[in-house]
Coordinates of C-alpha atoms in Angstrom, one line a residue:
X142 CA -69.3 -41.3 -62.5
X143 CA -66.3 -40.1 -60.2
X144 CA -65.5 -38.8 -56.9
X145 CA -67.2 -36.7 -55.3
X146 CA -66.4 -32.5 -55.8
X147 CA -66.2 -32.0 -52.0
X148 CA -63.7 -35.3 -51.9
X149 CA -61.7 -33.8 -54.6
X150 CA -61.5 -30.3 -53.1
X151 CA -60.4 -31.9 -49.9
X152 CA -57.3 -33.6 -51.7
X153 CA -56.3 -30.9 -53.6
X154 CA -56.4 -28.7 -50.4
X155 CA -54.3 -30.6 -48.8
X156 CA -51.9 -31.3 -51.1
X157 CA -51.5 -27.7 -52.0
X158 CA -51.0 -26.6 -48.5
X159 CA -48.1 -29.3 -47.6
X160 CA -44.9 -29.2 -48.0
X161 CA -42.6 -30.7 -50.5
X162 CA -40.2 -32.5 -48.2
X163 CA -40.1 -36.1 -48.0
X164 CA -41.5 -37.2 -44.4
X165 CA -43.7 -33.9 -43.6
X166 CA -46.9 -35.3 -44.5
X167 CA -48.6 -38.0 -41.9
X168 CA -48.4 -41.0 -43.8
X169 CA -45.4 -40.6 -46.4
X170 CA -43.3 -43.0 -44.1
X171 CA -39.8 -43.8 -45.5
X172 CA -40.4 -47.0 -48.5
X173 CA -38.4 -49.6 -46.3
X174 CA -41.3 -49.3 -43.7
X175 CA -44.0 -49.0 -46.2
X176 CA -44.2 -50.3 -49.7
X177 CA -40.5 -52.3 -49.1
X178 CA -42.4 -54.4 -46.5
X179 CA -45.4 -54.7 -48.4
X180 CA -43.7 -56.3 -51.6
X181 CA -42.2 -59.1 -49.6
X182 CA -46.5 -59.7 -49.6
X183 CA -47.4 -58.7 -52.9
X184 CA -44.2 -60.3 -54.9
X185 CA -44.9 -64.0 -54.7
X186 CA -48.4 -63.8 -56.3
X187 CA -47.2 -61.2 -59.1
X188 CA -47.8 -63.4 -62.5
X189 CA -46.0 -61.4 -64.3
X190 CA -43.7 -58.6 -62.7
X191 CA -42.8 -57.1 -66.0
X192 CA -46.8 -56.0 -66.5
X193 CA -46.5 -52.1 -65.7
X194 CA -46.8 -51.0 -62.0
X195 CA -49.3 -47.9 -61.0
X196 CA -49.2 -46.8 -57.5
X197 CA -52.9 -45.7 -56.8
X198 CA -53.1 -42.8 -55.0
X199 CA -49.8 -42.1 -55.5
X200 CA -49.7 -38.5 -53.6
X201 CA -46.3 -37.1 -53.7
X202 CA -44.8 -40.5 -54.8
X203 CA -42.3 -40.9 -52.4
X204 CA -43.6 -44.9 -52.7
X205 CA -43.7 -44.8 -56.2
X206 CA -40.2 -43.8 -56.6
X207 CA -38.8 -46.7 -54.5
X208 CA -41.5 -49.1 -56.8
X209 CA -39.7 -47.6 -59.6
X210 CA -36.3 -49.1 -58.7
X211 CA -37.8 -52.5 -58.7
X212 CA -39.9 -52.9 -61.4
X213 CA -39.7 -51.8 -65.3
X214 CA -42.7 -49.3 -66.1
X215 CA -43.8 -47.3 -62.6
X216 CA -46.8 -44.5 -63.4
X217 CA -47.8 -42.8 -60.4
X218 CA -51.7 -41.8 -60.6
X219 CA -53.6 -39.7 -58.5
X220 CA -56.4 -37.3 -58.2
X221 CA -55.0 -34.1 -56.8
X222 CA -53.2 -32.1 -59.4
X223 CA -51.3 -30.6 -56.4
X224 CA -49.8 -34.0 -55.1
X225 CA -48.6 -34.7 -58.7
X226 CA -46.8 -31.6 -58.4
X227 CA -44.9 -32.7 -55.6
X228 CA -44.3 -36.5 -56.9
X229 CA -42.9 -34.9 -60.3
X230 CA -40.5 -31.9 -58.7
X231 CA -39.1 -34.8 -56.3
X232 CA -38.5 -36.6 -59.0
X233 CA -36.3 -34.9 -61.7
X234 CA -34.7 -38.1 -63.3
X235 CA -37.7 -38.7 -64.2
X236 CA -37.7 -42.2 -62.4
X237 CA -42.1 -42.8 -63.1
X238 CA -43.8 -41.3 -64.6
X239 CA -47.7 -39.5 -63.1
X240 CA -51.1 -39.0 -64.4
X241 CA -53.9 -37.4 -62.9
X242 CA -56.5 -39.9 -62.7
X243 CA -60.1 -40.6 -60.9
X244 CA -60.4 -44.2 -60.2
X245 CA -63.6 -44.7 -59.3
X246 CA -64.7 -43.2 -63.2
X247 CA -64.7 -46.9 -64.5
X248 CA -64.4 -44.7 -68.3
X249 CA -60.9 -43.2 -67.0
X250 CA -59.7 -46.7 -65.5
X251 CA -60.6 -48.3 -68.8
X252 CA -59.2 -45.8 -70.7
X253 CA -55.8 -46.2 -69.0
X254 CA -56.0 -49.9 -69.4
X255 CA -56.4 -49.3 -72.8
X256 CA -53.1 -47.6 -73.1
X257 CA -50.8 -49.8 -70.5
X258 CA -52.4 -53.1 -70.8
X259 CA -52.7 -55.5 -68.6
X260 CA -51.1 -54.0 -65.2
X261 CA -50.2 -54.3 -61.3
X262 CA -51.4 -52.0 -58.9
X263 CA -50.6 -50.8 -55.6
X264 CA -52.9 -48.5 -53.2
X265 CA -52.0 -47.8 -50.0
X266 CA -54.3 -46.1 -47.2
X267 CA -56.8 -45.0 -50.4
X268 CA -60.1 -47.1 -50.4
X269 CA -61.0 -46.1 -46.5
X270 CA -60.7 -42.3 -47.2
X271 CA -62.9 -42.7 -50.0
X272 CA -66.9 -42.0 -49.8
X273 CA -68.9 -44.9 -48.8
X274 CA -70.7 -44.6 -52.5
X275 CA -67.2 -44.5 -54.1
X276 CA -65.6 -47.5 -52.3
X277 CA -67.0 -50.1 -54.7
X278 CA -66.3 -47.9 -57.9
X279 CA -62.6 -47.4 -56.9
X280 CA -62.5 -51.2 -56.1
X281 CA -64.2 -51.6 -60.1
X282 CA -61.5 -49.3 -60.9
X283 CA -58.7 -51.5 -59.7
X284 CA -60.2 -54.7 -61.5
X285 CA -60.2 -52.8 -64.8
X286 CA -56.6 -51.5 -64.9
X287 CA -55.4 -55.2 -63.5
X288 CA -57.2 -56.9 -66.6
X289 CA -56.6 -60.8 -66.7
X290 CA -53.0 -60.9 -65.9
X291 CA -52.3 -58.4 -63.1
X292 CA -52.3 -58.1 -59.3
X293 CA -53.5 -55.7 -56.7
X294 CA -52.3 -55.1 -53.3
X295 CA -54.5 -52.9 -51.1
X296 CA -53.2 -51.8 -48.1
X297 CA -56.0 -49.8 -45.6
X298 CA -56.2 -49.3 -42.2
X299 CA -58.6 -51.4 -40.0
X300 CA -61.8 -50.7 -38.6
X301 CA -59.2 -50.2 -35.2
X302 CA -57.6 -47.8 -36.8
X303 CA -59.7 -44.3 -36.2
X304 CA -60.2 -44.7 -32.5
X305 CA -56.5 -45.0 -32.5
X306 CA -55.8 -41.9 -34.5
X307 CA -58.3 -40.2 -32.8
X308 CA -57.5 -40.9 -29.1
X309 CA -53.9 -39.2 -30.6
X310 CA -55.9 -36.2 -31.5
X311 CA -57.7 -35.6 -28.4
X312 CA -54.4 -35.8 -26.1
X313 CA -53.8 -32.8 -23.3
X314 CA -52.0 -30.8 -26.4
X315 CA -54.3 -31.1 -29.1
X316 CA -53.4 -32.8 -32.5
X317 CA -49.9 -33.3 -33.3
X318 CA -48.8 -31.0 -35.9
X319 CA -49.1 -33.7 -38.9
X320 CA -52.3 -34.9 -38.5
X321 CA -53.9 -31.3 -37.3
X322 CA -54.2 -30.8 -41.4
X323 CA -55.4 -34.1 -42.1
X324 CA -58.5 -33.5 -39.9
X325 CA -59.0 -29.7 -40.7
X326 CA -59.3 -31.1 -44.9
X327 CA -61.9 -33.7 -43.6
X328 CA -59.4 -36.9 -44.2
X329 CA -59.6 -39.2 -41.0
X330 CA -59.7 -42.5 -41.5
X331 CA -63.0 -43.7 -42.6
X332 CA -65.0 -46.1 -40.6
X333 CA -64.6 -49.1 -43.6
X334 CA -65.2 -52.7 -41.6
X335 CA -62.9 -55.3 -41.5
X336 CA -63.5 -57.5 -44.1
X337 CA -65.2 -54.8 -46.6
X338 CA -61.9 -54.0 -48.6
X339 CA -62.3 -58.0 -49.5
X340 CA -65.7 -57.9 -49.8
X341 CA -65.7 -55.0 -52.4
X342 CA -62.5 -56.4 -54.5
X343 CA -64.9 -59.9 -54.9
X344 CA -67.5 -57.5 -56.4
X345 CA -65.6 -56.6 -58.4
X346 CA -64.9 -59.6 -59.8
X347 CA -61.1 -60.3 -58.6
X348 CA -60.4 -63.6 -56.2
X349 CA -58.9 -62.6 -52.6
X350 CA -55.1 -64.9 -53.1
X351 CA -53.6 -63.7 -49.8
X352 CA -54.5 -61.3 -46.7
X353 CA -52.8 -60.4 -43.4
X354 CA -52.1 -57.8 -41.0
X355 CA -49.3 -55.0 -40.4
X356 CA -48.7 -51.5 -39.2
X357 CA -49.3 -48.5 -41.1
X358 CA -46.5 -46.6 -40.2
X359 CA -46.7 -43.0 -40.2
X360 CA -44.2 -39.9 -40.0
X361 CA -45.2 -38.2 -36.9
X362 CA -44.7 -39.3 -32.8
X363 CA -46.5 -38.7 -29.7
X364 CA -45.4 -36.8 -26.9
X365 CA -43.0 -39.2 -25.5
X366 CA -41.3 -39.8 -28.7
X367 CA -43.4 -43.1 -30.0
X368 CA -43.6 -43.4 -33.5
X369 CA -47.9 -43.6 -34.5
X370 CA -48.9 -47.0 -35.6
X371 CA -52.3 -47.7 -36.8
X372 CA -53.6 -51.1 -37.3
X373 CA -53.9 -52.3 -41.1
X374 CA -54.9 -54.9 -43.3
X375 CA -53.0 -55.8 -46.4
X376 CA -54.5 -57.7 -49.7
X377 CA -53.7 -59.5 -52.8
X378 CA -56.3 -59.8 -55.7
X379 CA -56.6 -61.0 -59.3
X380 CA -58.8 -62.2 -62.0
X381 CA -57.3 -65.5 -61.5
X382 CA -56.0 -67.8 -58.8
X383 CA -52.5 -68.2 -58.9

């Protein structure tokens, strides 16, 4: 099992239309306003930090190069070819490393636990673009490449969180020119409940250790110069309590 074809297209699509520079694409905010205030969440419940790190959904791993500074072993995985490109030619010290990888195929995930081990994972804005028939795979996905020892934080944008981007898309001027490509590939925010990213992680077999709420911040700015917010939740999961 994996993604869907149309899902992948969509990805790789978008990925190979948009450009390389850090900050063009809609939700590659700059890491102090994204994955730095996310590890002040995920840190404390880390068992073991030195477990490898891979940034789910990685796209052009602007996150995943600031993960790479703080931990020992960063791999960047994602399922667009195209975005990999970009992660890798904005990263020419070789900071992570990348892989192309289909998390919800529970044969891939296994396969790279296999290989790393035990490991923590970080996904950011991925589960509630997913499929509603792929959610609960990807979620499988993450229990398998955390094993016994490892942590997830999931990061996703609340139920709150499409009206808001779409009451930004239907202003006097149309969409802003960042998100105009998300919604022509077909990657608005799904419409995932509150409470589901939690609900699929305990299906999967991990215990919910901590949850809260905070902005995803994104790159572009409405007319009058305000920065677009949109409401999200943040998780931490493992096989164990802490």
């Amino acid at each position: 099992m994996g993604v869907t074809s149309r899902y992948r297209d969509a990805w790789e699509g978008f990925w190979r239309e948009a450009p390389g520079d850090e900050g063009a694409v809609f939700w590659d905010a700059e890491p102090a306003l994204a994955a730095g205030r996310h590890l002040a969440h995920f840190e404390p419940y880390l068992s073991d930090p030195g477990l490898p790190l891979v940034d789910l959904g990685c796209g052009n791993g602007t996150q995943t190069r600031f993960l790479a500074g703080r931990f020992p072993h960063v791999l960047g995985a994602d399922l667009s070819a195209a975005a990999l490109d970009h992660a890798r030619h904005a990263d020419p010290a070789g900071l992570a490393a990348y892989r192309q990888l289909d998390a919800a195929d529970r044969s891939a995930t296994k396969a790279l636990h296999a290989e790393l081990g035990d490991a923590n994972v970080y996904m950011r804005g991925v589960l509630h673009q997913c499929e509603p028939d792929d959610r609960q795979p990807l979620a499988d996905g993450v229990a398998a490449l955390l094993g016994e020892r490892g942590r997830a934080l999931l990061v996703e944008p609340s139920a709150a969180a499409k009206p808001a981007l779409m009451a930004v898309a239907r202003g006097p001027e149309g969409p802003p020119p960042k998100v105009e490509p998300v919604l022509r590939h077909g990657l608005t925010p799904g419409e995932v409940a509150d409470g589901a990213v939690q609900e699929h992680l305990r299906a999967a077999g991990l215990t919910v250790l901590a949850n809260g709420e905070l902005p995803l911040v994104t790159t572009e700015y409405t007319a009058d110069g305000t920065r677009i917010e949109l409401p999200s939740t943040w998780v931490v999961a493992g096989r164990h309590p802490v």
